[in-house]
mmCIF file of C-alpha atoms in Angstrom:
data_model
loop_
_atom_site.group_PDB
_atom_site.id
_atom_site.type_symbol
_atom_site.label_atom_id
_atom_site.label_comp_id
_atom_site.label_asym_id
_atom_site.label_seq_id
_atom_site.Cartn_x
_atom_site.Cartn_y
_atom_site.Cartn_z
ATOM 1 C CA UNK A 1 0.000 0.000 0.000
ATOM 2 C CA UNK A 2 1.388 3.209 -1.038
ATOM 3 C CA UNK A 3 -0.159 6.935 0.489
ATOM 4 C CA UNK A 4 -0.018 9.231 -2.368
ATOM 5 C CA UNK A 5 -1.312 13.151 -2.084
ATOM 6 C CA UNK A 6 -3.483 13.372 -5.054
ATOM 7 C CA UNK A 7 -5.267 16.778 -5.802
ATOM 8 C CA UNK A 8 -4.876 17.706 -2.099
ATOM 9 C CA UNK A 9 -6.166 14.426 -0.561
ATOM 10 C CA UNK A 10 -4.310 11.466 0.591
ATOM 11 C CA UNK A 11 -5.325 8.623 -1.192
ATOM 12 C CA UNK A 12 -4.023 4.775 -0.247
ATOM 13 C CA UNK A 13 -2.977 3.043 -3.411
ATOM 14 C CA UNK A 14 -2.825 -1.312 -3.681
ATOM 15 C CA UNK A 15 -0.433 -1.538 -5.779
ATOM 16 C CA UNK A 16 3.430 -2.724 -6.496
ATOM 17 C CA UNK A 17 5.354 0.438 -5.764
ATOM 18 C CA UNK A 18 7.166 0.278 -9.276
ATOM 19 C CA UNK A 19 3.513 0.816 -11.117
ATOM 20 C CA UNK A 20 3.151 4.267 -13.022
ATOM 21 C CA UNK A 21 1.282 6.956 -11.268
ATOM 22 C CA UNK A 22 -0.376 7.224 -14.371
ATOM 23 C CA UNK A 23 -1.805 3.648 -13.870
ATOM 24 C CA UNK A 24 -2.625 4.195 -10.315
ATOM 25 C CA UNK A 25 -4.471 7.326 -11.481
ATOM 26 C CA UNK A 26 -6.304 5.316 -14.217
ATOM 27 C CA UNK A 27 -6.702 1.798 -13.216
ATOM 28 C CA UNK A 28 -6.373 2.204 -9.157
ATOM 29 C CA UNK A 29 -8.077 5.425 -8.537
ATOM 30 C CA UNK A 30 -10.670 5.682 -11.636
ATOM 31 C CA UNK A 31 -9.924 9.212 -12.309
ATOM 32 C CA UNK A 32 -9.430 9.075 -16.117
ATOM 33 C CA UNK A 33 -7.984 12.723 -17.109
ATOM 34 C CA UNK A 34 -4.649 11.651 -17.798
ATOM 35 C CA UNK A 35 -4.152 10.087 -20.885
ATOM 36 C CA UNK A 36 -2.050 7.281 -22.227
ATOM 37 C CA UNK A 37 0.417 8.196 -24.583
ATOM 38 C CA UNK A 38 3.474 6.466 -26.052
ATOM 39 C CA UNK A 39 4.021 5.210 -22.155
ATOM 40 C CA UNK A 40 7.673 6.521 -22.828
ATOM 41 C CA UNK A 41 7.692 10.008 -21.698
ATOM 42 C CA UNK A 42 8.146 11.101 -25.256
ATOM 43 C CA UNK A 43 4.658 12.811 -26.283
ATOM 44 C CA UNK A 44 3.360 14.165 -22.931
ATOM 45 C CA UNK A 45 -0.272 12.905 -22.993
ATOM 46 C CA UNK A 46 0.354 11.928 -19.290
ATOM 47 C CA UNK A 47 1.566 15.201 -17.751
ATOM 48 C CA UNK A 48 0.628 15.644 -14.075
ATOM 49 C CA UNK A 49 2.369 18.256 -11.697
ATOM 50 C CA UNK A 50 4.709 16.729 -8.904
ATOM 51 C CA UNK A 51 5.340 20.077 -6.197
ATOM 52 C CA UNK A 52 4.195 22.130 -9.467
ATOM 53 C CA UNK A 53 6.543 20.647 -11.766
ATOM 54 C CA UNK A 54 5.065 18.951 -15.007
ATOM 55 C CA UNK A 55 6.276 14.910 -15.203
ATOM 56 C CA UNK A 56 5.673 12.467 -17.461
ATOM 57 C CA UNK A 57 3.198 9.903 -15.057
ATOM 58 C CA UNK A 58 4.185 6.948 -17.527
ATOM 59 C CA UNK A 59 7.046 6.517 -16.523
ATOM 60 C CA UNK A 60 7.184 7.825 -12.830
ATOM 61 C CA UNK A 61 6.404 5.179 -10.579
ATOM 62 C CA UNK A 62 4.343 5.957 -7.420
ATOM 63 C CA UNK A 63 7.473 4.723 -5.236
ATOM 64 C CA UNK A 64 9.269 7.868 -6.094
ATOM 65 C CA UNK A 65 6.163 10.457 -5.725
ATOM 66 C CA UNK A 66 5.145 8.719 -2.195
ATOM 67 C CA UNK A 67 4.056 11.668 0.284
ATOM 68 C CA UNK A 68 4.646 14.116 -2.902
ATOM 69 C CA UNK A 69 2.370 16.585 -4.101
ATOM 70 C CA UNK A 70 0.554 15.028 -7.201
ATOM 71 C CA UNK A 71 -1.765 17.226 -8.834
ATOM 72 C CA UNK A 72 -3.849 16.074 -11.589
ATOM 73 C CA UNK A 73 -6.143 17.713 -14.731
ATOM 74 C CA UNK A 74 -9.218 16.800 -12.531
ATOM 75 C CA UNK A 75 -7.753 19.962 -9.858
ATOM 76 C CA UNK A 76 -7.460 22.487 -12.848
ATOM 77 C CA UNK A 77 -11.233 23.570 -12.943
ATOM 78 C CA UNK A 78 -10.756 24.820 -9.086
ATOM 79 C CA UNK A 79 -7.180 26.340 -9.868
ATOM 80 C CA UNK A 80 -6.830 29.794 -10.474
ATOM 81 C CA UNK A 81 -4.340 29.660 -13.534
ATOM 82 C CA UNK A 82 -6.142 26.247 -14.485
ATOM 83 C CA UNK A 83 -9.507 27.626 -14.479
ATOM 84 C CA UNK A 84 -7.776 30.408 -16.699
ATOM 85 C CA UNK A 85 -5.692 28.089 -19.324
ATOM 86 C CA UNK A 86 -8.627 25.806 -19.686
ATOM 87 C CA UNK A 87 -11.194 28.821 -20.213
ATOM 88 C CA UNK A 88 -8.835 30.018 -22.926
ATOM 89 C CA UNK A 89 -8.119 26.799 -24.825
ATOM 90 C CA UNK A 90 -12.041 27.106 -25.099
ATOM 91 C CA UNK A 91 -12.359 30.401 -26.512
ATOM 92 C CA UNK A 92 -9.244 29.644 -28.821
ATOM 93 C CA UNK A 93 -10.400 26.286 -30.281
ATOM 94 C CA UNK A 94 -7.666 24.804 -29.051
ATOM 95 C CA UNK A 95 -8.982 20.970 -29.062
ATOM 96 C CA UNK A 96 -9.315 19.062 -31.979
ATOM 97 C CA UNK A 97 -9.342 15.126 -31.478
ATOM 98 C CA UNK A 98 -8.649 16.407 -27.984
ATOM 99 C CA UNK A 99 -6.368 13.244 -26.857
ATOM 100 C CA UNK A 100 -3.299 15.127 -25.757
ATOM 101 C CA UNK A 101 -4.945 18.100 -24.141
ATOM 102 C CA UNK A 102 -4.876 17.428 -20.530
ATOM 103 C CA UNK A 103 -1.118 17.056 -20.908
ATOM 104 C CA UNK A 104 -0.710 20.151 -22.727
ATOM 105 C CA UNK A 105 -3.167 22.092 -20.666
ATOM 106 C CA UNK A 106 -1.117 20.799 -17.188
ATOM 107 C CA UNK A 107 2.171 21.657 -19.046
ATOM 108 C CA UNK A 108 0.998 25.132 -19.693
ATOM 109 C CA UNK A 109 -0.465 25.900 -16.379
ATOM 110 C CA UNK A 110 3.171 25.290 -15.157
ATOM 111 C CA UNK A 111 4.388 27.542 -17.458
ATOM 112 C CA UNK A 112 2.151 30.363 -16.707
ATOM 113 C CA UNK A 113 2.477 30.072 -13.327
ATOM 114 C CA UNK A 114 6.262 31.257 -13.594
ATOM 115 C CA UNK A 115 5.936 33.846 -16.538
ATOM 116 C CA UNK A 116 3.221 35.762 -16.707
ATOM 117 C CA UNK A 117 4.302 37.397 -20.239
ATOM 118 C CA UNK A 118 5.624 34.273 -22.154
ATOM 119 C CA UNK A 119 6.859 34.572 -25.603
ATOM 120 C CA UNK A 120 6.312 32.252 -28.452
ATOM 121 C CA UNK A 121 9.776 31.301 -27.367
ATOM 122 C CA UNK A 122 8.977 30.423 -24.091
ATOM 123 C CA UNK A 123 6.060 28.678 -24.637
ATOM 124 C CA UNK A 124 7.564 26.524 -27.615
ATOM 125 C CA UNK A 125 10.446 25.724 -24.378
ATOM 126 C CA UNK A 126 8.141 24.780 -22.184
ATOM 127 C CA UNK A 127 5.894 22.689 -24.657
ATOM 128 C CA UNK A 128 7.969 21.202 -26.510
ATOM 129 C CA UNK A 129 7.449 17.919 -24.942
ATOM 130 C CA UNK A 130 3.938 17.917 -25.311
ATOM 131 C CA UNK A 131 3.632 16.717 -28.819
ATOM 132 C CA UNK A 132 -0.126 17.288 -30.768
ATOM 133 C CA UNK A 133 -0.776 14.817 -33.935
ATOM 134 C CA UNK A 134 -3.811 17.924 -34.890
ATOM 135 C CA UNK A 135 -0.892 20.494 -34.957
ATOM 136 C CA UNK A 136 -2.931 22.638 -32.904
ATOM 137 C CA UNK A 137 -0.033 24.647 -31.693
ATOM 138 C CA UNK A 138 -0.542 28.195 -33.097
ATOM 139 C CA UNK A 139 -3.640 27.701 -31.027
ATOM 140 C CA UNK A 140 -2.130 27.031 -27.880
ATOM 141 C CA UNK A 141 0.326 29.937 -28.189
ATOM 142 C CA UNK A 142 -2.273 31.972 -28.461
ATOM 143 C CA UNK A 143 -4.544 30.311 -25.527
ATOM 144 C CA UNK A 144 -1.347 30.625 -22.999
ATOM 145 C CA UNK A 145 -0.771 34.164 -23.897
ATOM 146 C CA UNK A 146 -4.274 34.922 -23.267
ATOM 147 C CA UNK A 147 -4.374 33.098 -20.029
ATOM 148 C CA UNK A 148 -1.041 34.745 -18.897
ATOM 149 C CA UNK A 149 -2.878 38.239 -19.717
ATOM 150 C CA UNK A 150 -6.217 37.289 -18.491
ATOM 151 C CA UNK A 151 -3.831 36.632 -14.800
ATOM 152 C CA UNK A 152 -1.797 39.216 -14.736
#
């Protein structure tokens, strides 16, 4: 049994310590925001914050986030700069198939958090391992920078 600090809440997870936090989100914890990507850390579709900090949940296992502060797409509605990025990826038309967008949308609210003027250059940095098969990302640019104003 493993005590994880999920959205705030301590949650007690059955599981082998090595299993993904992603899994123990999904399969041990029914809370279905993060997304499956490649399962190799290489498109971001599983982004979560650990202490603020965007990680890849695929490949972190829940041995190394014990007693860590997890927080999850499920926490953005309630958050300040999440309620902002996600209220501007609407009025931008940011989703298209929508599979990747929790993990860009976490991966943004970490960047606006620290800058709250990013340029294109900044948020191309701080994206760039969030990968979108839609090519959505003139979109997102623009949804960021209108969060970041719409905060500051």
């Amino acid at each position: 049994m493993v005590t994880l600090n999920i959205n705030g809440r301590d949650v007690q997870v059955d599981a082998d310590p090595s299993t993904p936090v992603l899994w123990a989100l999904r399969d041990n914890l029914n809370m279905t925001g993060t997304k499956f990507g490649c399962g190799a850390a290489l498109c971001g579709a599983c982004t979560v914050h650990l202490n603020g900090q965007p990680i890849r949940s695929c490949v972190t296992p829940i041995s190394a986030v014990a007693g860590q502060k997890i927080t999850t797409i499920e926490a953005m509605e309630s958050d300040k700069v999440g309620k902002a990025v996600q209220d501007a990826w609407v009025k931008h038309d940011v989703p298209q198939c929508g599979y990747c967008q929790s993990g860009q949308v976490m991966s943004a609210v970490a960047l606006v958090r620290v800058n709250k003027a990013p340029t294109d250059a900044d948020i191309d940095n701080a994206m760039s391992g969030n990968i979108c098969r839609c090519g959505t990302y003139q979109r997102m640019r623009a949804a960021i920078k209108d969060a970041a104003k719409t905060l500051a």
